[in-house]
Every structure is written in C-alpha cells, then in structure tokens.
CSV table of C-alpha atoms in Angstrom, one decimal:
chain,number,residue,atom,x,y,z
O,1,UNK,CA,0.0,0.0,0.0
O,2,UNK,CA,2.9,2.4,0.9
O,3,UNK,CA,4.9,1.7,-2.3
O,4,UNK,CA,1.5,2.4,-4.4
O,5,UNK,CA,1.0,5.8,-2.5
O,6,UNK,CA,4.8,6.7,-3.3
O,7,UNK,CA,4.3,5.3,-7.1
O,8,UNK,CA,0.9,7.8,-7.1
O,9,UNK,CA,3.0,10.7,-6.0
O,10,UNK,CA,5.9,10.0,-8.5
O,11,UNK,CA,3.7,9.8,-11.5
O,12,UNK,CA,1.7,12.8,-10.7
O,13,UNK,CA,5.3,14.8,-10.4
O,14,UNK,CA,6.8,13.2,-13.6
O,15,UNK,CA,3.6,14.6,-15.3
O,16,UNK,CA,4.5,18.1,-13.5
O,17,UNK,CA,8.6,17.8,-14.6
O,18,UNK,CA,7.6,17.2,-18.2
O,19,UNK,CA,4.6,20.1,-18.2
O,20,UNK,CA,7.3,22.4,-17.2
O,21,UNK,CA,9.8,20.5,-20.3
O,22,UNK,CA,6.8,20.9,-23.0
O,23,UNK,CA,6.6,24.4,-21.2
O,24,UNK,CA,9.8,24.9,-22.4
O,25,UNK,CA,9.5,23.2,-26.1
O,26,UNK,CA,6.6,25.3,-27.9
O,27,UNK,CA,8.1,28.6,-26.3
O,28,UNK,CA,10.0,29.1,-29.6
O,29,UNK,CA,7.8,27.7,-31.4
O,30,UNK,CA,4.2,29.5,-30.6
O,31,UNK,CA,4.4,33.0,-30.3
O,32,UNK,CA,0.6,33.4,-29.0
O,33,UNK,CA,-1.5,31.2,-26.6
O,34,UNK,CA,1.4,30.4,-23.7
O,35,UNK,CA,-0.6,31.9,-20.6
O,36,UNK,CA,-3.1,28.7,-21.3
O,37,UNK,CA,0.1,26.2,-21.2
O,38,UNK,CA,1.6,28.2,-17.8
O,39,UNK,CA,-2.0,27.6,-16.5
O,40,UNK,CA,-2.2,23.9,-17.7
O,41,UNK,CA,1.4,23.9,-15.8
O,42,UNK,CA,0.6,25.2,-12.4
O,43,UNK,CA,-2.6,23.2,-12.3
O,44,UNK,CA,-0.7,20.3,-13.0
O,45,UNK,CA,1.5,21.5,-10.0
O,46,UNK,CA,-2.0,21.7,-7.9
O,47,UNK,CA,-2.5,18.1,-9.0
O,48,UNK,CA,0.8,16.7,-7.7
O,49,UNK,CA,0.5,18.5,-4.2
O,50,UNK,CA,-3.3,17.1,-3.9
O,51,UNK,CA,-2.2,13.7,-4.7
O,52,UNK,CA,0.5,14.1,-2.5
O,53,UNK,CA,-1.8,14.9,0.1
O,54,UNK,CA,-4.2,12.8,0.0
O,55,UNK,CA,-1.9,9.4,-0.2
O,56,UNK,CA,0.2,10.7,2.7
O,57,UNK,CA,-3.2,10.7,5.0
O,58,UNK,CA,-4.3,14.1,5.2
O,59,UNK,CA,-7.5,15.4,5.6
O,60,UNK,CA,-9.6,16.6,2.5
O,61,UNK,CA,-11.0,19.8,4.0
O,62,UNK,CA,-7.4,20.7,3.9
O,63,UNK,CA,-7.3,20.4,-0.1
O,64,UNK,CA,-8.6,23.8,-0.4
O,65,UNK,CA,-5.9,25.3,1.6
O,66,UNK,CA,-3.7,24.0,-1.1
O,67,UNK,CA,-3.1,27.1,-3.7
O,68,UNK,CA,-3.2,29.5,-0.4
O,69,UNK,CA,-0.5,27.3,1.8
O,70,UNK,CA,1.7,27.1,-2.3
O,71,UNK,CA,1.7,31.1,-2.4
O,72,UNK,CA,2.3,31.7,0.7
O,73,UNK,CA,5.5,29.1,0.8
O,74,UNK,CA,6.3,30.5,-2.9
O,75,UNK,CA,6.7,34.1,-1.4
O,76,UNK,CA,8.6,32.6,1.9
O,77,UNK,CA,10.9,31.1,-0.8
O,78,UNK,CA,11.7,34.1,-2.8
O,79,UNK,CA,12.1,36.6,-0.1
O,80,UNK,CA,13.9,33.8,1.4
O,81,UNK,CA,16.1,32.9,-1.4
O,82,UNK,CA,17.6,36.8,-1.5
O,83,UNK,CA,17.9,36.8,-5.2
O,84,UNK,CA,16.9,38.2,-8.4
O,85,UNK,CA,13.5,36.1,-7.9
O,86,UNK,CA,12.7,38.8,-5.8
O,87,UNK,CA,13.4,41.8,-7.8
O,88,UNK,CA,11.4,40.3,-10.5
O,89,UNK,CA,8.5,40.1,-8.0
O,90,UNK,CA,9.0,43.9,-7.5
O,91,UNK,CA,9.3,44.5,-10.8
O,92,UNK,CA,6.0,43.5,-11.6
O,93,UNK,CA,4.1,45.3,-8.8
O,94,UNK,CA,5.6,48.5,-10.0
O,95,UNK,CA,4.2,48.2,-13.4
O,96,UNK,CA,0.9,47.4,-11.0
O,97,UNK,CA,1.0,49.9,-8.8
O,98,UNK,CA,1.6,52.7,-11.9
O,99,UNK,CA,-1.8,51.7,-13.6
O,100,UNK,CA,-3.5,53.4,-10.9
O,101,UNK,CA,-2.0,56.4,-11.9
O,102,UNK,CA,-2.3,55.7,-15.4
O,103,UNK,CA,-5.4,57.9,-17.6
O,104,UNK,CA,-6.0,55.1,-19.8
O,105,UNK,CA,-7.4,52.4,-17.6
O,106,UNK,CA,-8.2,49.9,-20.2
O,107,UNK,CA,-4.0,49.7,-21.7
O,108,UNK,CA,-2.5,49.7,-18.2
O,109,UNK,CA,-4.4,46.7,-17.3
O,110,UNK,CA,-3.6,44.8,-20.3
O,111,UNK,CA,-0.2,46.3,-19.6
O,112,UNK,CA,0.4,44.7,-15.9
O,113,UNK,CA,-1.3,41.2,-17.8
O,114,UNK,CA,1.4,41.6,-20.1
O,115,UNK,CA,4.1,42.1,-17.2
O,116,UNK,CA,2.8,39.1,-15.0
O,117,UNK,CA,5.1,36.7,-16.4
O,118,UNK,CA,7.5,38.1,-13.9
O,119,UNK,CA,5.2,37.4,-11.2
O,120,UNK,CA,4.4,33.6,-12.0
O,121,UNK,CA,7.8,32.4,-12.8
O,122,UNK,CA,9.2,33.0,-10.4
O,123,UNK,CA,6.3,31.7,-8.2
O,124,UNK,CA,6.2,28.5,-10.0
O,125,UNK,CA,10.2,28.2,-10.1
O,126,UNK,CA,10.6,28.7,-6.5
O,127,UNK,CA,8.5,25.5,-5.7
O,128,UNK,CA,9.5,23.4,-7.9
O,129,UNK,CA,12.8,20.9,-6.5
O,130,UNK,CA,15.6,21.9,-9.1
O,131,UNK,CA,18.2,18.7,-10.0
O,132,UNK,CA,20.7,18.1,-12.5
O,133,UNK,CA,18.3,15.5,-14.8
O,134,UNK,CA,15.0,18.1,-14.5
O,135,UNK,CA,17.3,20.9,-15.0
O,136,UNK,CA,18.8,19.4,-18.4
O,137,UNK,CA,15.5,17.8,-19.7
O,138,UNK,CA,14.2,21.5,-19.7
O,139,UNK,CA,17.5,22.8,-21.8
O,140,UNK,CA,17.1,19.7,-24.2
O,141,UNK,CA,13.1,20.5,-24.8
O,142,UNK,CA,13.9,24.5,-25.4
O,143,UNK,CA,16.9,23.3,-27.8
O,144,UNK,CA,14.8,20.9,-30.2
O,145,UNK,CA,12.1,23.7,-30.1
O,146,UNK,CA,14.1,25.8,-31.7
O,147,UNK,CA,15.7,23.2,-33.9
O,148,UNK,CA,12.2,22.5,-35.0
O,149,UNK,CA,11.1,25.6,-35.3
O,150,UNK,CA,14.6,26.3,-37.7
O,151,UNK,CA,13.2,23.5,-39.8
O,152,UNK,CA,9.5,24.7,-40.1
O,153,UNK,CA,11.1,28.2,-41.2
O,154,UNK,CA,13.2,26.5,-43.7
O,155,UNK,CA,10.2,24.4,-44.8
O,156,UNK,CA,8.1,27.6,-44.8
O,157,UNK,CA,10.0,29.2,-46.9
O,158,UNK,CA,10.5,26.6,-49.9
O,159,UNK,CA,6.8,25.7,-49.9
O,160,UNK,CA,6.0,29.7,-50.1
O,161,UNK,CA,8.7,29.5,-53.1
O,162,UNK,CA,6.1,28.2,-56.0
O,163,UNK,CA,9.1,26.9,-57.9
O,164,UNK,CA,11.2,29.8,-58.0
O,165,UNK,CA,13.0,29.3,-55.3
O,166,UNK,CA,16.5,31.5,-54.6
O,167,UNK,CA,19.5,32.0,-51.9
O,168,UNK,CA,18.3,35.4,-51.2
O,169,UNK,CA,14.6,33.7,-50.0
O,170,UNK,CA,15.9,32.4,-46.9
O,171,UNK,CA,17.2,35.5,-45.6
O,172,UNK,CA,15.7,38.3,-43.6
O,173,UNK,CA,12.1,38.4,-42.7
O,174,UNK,CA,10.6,35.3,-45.4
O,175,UNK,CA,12.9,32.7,-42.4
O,176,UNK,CA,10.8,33.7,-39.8
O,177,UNK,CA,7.9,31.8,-40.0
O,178,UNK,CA,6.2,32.6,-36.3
O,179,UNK,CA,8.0,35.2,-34.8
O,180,UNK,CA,9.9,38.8,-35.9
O,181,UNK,CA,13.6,37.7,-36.4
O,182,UNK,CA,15.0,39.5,-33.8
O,183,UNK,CA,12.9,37.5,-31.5
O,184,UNK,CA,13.4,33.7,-33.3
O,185,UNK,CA,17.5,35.0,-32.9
O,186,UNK,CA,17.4,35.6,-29.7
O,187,UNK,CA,16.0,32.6,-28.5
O,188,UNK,CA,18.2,30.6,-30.8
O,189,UNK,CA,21.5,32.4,-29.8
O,190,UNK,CA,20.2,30.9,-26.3
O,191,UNK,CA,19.7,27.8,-27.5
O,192,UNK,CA,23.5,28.1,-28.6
O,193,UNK,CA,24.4,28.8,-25.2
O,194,UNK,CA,22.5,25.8,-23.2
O,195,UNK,CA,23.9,23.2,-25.9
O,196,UNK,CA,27.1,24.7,-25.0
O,197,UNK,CA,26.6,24.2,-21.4
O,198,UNK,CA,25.4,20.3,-22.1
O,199,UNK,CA,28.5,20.0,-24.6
O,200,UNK,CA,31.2,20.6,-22.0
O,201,UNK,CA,29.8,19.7,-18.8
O,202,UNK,CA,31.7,16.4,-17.4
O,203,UNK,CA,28.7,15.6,-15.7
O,204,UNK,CA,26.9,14.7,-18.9
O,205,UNK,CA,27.3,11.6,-20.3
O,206,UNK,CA,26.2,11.1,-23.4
O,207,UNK,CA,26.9,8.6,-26.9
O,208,UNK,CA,29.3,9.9,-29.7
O,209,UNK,CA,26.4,10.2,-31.5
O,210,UNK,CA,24.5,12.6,-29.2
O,211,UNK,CA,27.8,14.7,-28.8
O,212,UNK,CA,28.3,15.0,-32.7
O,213,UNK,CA,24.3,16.1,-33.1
O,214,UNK,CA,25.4,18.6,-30.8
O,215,UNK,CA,27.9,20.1,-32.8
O,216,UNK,CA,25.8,20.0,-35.1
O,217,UNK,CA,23.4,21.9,-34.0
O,218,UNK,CA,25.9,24.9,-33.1
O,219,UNK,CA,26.4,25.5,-36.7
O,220,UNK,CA,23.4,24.8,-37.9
O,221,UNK,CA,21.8,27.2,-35.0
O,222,UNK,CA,24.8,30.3,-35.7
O,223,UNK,CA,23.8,29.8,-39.5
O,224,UNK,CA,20.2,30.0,-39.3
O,225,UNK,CA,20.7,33.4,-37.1
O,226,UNK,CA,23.1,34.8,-40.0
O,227,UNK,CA,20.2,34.0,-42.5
O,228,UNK,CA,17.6,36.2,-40.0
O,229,UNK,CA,19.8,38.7,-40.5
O,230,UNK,CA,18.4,40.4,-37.5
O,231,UNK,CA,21.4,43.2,-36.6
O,232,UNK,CA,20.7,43.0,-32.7
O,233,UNK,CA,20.8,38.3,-33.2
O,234,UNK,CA,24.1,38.9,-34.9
O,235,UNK,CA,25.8,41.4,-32.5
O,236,UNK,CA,24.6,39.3,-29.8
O,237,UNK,CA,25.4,35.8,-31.7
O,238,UNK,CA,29.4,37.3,-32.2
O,239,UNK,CA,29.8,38.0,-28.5
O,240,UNK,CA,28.0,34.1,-27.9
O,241,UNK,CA,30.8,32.8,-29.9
O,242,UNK,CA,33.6,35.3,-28.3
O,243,UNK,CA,32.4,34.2,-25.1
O,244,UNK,CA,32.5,30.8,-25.6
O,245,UNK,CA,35.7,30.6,-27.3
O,246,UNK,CA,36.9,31.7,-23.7
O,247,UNK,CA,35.2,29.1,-22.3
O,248,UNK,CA,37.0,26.5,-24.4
O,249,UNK,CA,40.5,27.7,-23.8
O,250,UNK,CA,40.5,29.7,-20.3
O,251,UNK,CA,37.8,26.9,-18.7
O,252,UNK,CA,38.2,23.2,-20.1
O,253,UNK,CA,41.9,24.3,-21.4
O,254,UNK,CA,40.8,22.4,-25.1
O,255,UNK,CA,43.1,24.7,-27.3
O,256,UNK,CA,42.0,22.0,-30.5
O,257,UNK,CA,38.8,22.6,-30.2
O,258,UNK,CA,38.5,25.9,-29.6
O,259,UNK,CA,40.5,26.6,-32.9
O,260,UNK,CA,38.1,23.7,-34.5
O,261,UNK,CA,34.9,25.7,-33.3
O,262,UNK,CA,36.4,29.6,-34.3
O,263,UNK,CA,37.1,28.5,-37.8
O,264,UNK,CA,34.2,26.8,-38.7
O,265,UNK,CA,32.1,30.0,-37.4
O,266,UNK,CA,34.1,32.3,-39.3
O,267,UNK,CA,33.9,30.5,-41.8
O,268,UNK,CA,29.9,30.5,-41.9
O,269,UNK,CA,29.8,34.1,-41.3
O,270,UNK,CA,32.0,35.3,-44.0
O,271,UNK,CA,30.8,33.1,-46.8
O,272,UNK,CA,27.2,34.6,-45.4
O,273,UNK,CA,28.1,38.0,-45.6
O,274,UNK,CA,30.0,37.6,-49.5
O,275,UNK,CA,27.2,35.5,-51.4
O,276,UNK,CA,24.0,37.1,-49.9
O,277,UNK,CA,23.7,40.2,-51.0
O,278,UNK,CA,20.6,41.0,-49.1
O,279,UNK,CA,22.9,40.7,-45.8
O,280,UNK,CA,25.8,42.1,-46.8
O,281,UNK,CA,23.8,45.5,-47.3
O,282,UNK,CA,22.4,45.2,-43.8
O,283,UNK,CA,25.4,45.5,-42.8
O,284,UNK,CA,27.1,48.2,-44.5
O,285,UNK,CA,24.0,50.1,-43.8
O,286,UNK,CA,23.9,49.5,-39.9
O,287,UNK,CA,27.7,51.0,-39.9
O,288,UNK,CA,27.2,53.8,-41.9
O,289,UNK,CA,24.1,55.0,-40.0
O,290,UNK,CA,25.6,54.7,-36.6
O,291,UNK,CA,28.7,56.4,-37.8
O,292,UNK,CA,26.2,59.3,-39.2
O,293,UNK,CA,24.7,58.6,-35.1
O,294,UNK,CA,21.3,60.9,-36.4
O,295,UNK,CA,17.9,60.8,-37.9
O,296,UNK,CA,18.7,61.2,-41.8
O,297,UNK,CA,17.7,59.5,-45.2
O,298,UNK,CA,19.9,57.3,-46.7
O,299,UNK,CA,21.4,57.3,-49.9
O,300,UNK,CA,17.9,56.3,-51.4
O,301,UNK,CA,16.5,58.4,-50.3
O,302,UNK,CA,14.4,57.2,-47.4
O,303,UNK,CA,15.1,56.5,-43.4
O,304,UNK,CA,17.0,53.4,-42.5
O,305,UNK,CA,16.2,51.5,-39.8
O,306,UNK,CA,18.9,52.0,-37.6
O,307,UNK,CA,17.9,55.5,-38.0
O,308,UNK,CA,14.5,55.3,-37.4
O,309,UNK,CA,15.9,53.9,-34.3
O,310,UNK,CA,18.2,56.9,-33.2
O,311,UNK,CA,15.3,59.5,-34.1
O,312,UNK,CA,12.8,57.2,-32.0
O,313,UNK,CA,15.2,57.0,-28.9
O,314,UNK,CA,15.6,60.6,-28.7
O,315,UNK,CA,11.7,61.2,-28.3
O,316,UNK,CA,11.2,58.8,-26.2
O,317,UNK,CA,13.9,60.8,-23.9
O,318,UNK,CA,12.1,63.6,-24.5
O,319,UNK,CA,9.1,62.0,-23.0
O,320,UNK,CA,10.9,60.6,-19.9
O,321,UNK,CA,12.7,63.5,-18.9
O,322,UNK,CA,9.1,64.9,-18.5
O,323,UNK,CA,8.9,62.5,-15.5
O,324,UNK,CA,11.8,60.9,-14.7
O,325,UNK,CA,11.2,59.3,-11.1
O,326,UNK,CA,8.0,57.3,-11.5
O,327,UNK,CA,7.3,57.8,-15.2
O,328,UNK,CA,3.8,58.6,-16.6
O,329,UNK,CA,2.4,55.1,-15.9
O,330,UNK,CA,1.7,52.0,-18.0
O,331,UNK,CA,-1.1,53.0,-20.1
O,332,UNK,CA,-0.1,56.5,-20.8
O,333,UNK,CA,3.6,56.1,-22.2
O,334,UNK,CA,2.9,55.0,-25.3
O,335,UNK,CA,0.4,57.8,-26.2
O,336,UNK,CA,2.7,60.2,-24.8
O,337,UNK,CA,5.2,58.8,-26.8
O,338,UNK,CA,3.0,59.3,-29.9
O,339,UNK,CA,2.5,62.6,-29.1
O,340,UNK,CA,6.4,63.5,-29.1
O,341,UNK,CA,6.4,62.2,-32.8
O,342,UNK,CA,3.7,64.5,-34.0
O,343,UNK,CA,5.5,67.5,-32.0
O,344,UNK,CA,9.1,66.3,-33.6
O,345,UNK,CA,7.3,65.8,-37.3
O,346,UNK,CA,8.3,62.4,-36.9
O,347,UNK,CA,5.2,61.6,-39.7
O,348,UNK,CA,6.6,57.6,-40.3
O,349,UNK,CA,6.8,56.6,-36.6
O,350,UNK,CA,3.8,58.7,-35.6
O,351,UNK,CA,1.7,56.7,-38.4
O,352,UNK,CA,2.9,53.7,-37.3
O,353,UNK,CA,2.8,54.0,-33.8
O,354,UNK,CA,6.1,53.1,-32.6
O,355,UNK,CA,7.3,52.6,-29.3
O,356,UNK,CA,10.3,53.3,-27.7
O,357,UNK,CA,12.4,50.2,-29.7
O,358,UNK,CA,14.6,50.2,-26.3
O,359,UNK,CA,13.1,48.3,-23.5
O,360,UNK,CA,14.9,50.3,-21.1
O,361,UNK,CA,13.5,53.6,-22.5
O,362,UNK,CA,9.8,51.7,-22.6
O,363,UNK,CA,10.8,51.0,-18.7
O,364,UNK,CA,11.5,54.2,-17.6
O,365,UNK,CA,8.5,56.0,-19.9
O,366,UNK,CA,6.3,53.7,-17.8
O,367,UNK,CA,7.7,53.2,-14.3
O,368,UNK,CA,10.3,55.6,-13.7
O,369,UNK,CA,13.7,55.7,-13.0
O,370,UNK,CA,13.6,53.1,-10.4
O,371,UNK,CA,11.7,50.4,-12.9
O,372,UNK,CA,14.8,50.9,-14.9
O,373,UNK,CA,17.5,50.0,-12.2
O,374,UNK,CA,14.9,47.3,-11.4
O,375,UNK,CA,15.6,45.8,-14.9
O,376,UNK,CA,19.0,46.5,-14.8
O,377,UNK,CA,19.8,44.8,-11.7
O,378,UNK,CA,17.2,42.0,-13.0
O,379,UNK,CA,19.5,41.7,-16.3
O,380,UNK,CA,22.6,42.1,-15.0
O,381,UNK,CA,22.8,40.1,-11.9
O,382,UNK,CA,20.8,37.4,-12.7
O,383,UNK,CA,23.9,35.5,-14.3
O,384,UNK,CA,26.8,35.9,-12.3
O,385,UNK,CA,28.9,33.6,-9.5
O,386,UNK,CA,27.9,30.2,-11.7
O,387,UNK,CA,31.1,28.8,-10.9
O,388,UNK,CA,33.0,26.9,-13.6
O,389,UNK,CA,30.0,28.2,-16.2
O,390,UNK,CA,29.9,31.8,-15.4
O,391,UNK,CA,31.3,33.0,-18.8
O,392,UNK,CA,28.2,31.3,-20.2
O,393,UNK,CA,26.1,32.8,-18.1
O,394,UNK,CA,27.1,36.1,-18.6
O,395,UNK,CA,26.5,35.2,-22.4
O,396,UNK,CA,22.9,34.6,-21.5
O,397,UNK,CA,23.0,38.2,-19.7
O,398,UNK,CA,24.7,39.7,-23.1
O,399,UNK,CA,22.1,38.4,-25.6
O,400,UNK,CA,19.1,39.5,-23.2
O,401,UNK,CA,20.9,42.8,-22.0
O,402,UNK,CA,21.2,43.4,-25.8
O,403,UNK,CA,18.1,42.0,-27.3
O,404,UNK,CA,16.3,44.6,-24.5
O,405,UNK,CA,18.7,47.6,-26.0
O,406,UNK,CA,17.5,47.4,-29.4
O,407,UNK,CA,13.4,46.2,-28.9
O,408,UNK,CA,11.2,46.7,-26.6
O,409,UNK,CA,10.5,43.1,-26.2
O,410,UNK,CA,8.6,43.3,-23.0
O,411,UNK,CA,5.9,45.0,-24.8
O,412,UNK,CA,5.1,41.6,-26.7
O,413,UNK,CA,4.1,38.7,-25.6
O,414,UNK,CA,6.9,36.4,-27.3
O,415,UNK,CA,9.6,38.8,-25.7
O,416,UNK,CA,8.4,39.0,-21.9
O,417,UNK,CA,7.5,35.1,-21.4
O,418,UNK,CA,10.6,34.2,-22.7
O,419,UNK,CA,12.8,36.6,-21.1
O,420,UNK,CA,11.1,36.1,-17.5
O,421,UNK,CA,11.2,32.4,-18.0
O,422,UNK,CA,15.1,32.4,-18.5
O,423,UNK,CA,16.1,34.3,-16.2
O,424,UNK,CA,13.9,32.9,-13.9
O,425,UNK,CA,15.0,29.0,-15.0
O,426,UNK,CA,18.5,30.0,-15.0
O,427,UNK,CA,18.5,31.9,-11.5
O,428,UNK,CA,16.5,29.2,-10.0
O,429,UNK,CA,18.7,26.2,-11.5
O,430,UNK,CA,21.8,28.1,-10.1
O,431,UNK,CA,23.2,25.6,-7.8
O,432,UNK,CA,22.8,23.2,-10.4
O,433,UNK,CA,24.7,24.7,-12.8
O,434,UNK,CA,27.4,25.5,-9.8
O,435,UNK,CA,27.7,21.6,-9.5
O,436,UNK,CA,28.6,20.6,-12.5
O,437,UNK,CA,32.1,19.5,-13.1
C-alpha cells in the first residue's frame, strides 16, 4: 500500500517535470496562446501537491488550503532565497502599482497582464525541487524547439517559393515563420548557449552520436541566425561565440577545439556575408548610419532603420525626462510617446505608432527611473557567481541585456514570457549549474 501511494506521487510529479519541459519546447515555437500552457502547468503543480496529500493521509478539508498554503511558501521562498527572484517580484508590482495612476485604464491593465510573467515564474520556479536530470531535460526540450522551429522556417520558406526558389529567399524576414527575427534570434543564440553548457559539462554523459548532433546543432543554429539577419541576433550571436571561445581555452583548457569551433564560425559568417547580397547591405547600412549617429535618409532616399531607431530614442527621452522618477504610468507612455512624434514631425513613426524600440526607454516612460535600475539589476545580476560556467552565463545576460537595448521586447508577448522564463529558470537552476564539473 505504501509503495503504491509513493508510485501515485511519483507519477503525478513526472507529469509536472515534463509540463514544465513541453513548457519549455513550444516557447520558440508558438508566439501566441502560452498563458493557457503556464496555466495547464501550475494546475498540474495543484494536481501533484493534492495527490500528494491525499496518499500521505491528510484530511480533504485541507485540499482547499492548497493554492493559499503554495503562495504563501512561494513568497517565503523568494524573499527567502535573496535573489533576483525577488526583484522580478518587485518589478511587476511597479508596473501594478503605476496603472492606478495611469489615464488610460483599459492599456494599463492589459499592460500589468502583459508584465505578469515576472510574477508567475518566479512563483512557479521557487517550488519546484531543481536537480541536474529536470534541470537538463528543460535545456534539451527549449533546444529541439528551436531546432524544429529552424526546420519549419526552412520548410516555410520553400513551400512559399512556388518553384522559384533563390538563396536570397531564406534570408531576412521570409525565415521567420512565427515570430519577428529579432525574436526567433534571440532565442536561438540561447539555444547556442545551453547546448554549450550540455556539450562541455563532465557531468553529462552522453553517446558519440549525441555529442556529434550537438555540434551539429551549433552550426546549424549560428547559420540559421546569420540567414535572419536580425542586426541585434548577430551582434549578440558574435559575443555568444567570443564568449564561448573563452570558455574552451581559459575553462576546459581544449586549445584544438576551440581553434576547431572559431574556424568553422568564421567560416559560416564570412561566406554569409560575401554571397547574400541582401545581408551584406544590412550590414554596411547598420555602420554607416551609426557612424552618421542621427535621424537622416539614406542614400535612397528614405530613413533606415537603424535610423529610425536613433530618431525614436531621442523622443522617447524627451518623454521621460518629462517625469523621470515614476514615469507617466503603463497606459499613458505609449500615447505620450506618440505625441512626441507629431511634436518632432516624426510623420513615419507617428503613423505607425512606434514605441520606444529600447526596452529600457519603454521601462522608464512607464515606471520611472527606479523600474529601470529594477531591470537592470534583474539583467545584470541574474547571471553571475555560476562557478565553472559563469562565462556562459554572462552570455545569456549579453544576448538579453542586448536583445532589450534594441526592442522593446517586453511589450510583446513572445519577448516578456521568454525573457522572464530564462532568467527565472536560470536563477533558480543556479546551484545546479554551480555543481557541475
């Protein structure tokens, strides 16, 4: 009777373990409808603790204490746990607490919706029993996500062709099938990173076979995010590689390999820039307009995006300098933003409604000041003292911190699950990660 009550309680938190995997599979993979799988997750989490309950004896009025007695250890857990968890918390009440001071009531609640993702995570993270196996089945679900969502793009793409199908079709915008590229290459240069933590960890063992797939996957990952062509995925995928180049010769001392791994990158990176045209002038435009560092046409004639970008940033200053402690609230930001384009004669981005393209601008138009050094220190704090695997950590921090510098990505719903659910994952998996040989 005692071994079926512990085999009752096992399978219940198997099913949990592998909600929170699958949790982690379609998040590169569906950019909409997430919220309903976190839900199907935590009740699945509900499911374990009642079954847990009830085999170990206890009374059934005491079921409906369950979600009350979860939140209230979940909170003892984070304040507890003194780390980032907490700030993330925080975070999210201040975007809360400014939609009561917000003039548009209907936007800053569908803001602080938006922002709750860093209030669950962390709630379900902090109860949930981190260990090496649970911690790498949810790396190896994200990483085939993104593998499969590389081949639906790819697939996408050639069944979109009608026949006519060129190089130049698989780059930029017609490669992302789901999601904007900057997006898709951000979780894939993360994807990069994990497999890279999986790779070289002497704690993993794992078949030739599974090692070489591995590999394979880091150049077939680093190429698909070339193709994207998304400026902020390629700044962020050439310090991935810089930093784990370091890794290889400064942490596991393999000189060979590192050499092995830096060719065959630069190699994919230059004959990607020489034979696709289409990237090539992303490029040359991207230096030229930063060099230029202001809001002008091109040679063309008409605004590049980078700077749209430059033009954009400097309104949205505008705005926060207006009020720069607690910012104009959640649901007024964007309108004010608006506003500063039609004042500027900023026609393009006041048509299209742009905001801030900088997630730390967004922040601070929003929250204030002190929302902005809340992100910061949630960014940049978040993935340090990892021991052995620190420089990879701080990898994860550099294609966040940077993904967040160029787009407001917080303001979407593909950019703020995914972004609180790794930071999250990785801050509550930290002693994992610290294990490993």
């Amino acid at each position: 009777m005692i071994n079926s009550n512990y085999k009752s309680i096992y399978r219940s938190k198997k099913l949990f373990d592998y909600g929170l995997a699958f949790l982690a599979f379609l998040i590169p993979l569906i950019s909409k409808g997430l919220p309903l799988v976190i839900i199907g997750v935590a009740i699945l989490g509900v499911f374990y603790y009642v079954i847990a309950y009830r085999k170990v004896g206890k009374e059934e009025k005491n079921y409906i204490f369950i979600p009350y007695n979860l939140l209230r250890d979940s909170f003892f857990n984070i304040i507890k746990s003194r780390n980032t968890l907490l700030i993330m918390v925080c975070f999210f009440f201040c975007y809360l607490i400014s939609a009561f001071y917000s003039d548009n009531q209907e936007i800053a609640w569908k803001g602080v919706v938006l922002k709750s993702s860093f209030l669950y995570f962390p709630i379900l993270f902090s109860l949930t029993k981190w260990d090496f196996k649970k911690t790498k089945r949810i790396f190896d679900f994200f990483i085939l996500g993104c593998f499969c969502n590389l081949m639906l793009s790819y697939i996408s793409v050639i069944l979109d062709s009608e026949g006519g199908l060129k190089l130049n079709d698989f780059i930029s915008s017609n490669l992302s099938f789901a999601f904007h590229r900057s997006y898709i290459a951000m979780y894939i240069n993360i994807a990069i990173i994990l497999n890279t933590i999986l790779l070289f960890s002497k704690s993993v063992a794992e078949t030739r076979i599974d090692v070489a797939f591995r590999w394979v996957l880091q150049f077939l990952f680093s190429l698909f995010v070339i193709m994207l062509s998304s400026r902020s995925g390629l700044l962020t995928w050439f310090i991935t590689i810089i930093l784990i180049v370091l890794f290889q010769v400064f942490v596991r001392k393999q000189i060979v390999k590192s050499l092995f791994f830096t060719s065959g990158m630069t190699f994919i990176f230059f004959f990607s820039i020489n034979n696709l045209s289409f990237l090539g002038g992303r490029m040359e435009e991207t230096v030229q307009t930063i060099t230029n560092s202001n809001y002008e046409k091109g040679v063309n004639g008409k605004y590049t995006s980078t700077g749209i970008r430059v033009g954009i940033w400097k309104a949205s200053l505008s705005v926060f300098n207006s009020s720069p402690l607690f910012g104009i609230g959640v649901g007024d930001a964007k309108a004010q933003l608006i506003k500063m384009y039609q004042e500027k004669r900023m026609k393009f981005c006041y048509e299209s409604k742009f905001n801030s393209h900088n997630q730390y601008l967004d922040t601070g138009l929003s929250i204030g000041i002190v929302g902005v050094l809340m992100l910061c220190l949630i960014v940049f704090f978040s993935f340090i003292n990892f021991g052995n695997f620190t420089i990879l950590t701080i990898a994860i921090m550099a294609v966040i911190g940077g993904s967040l510098f160029v787009e407001s990505m917080l303001e979407r719903q593909a950019g703020v699950i995914f972004i609180s659910w790794i930071i999250a994952l990785i801050v509550s998996v930290r002693p994992v990660l610290k294990s490993l040989k």
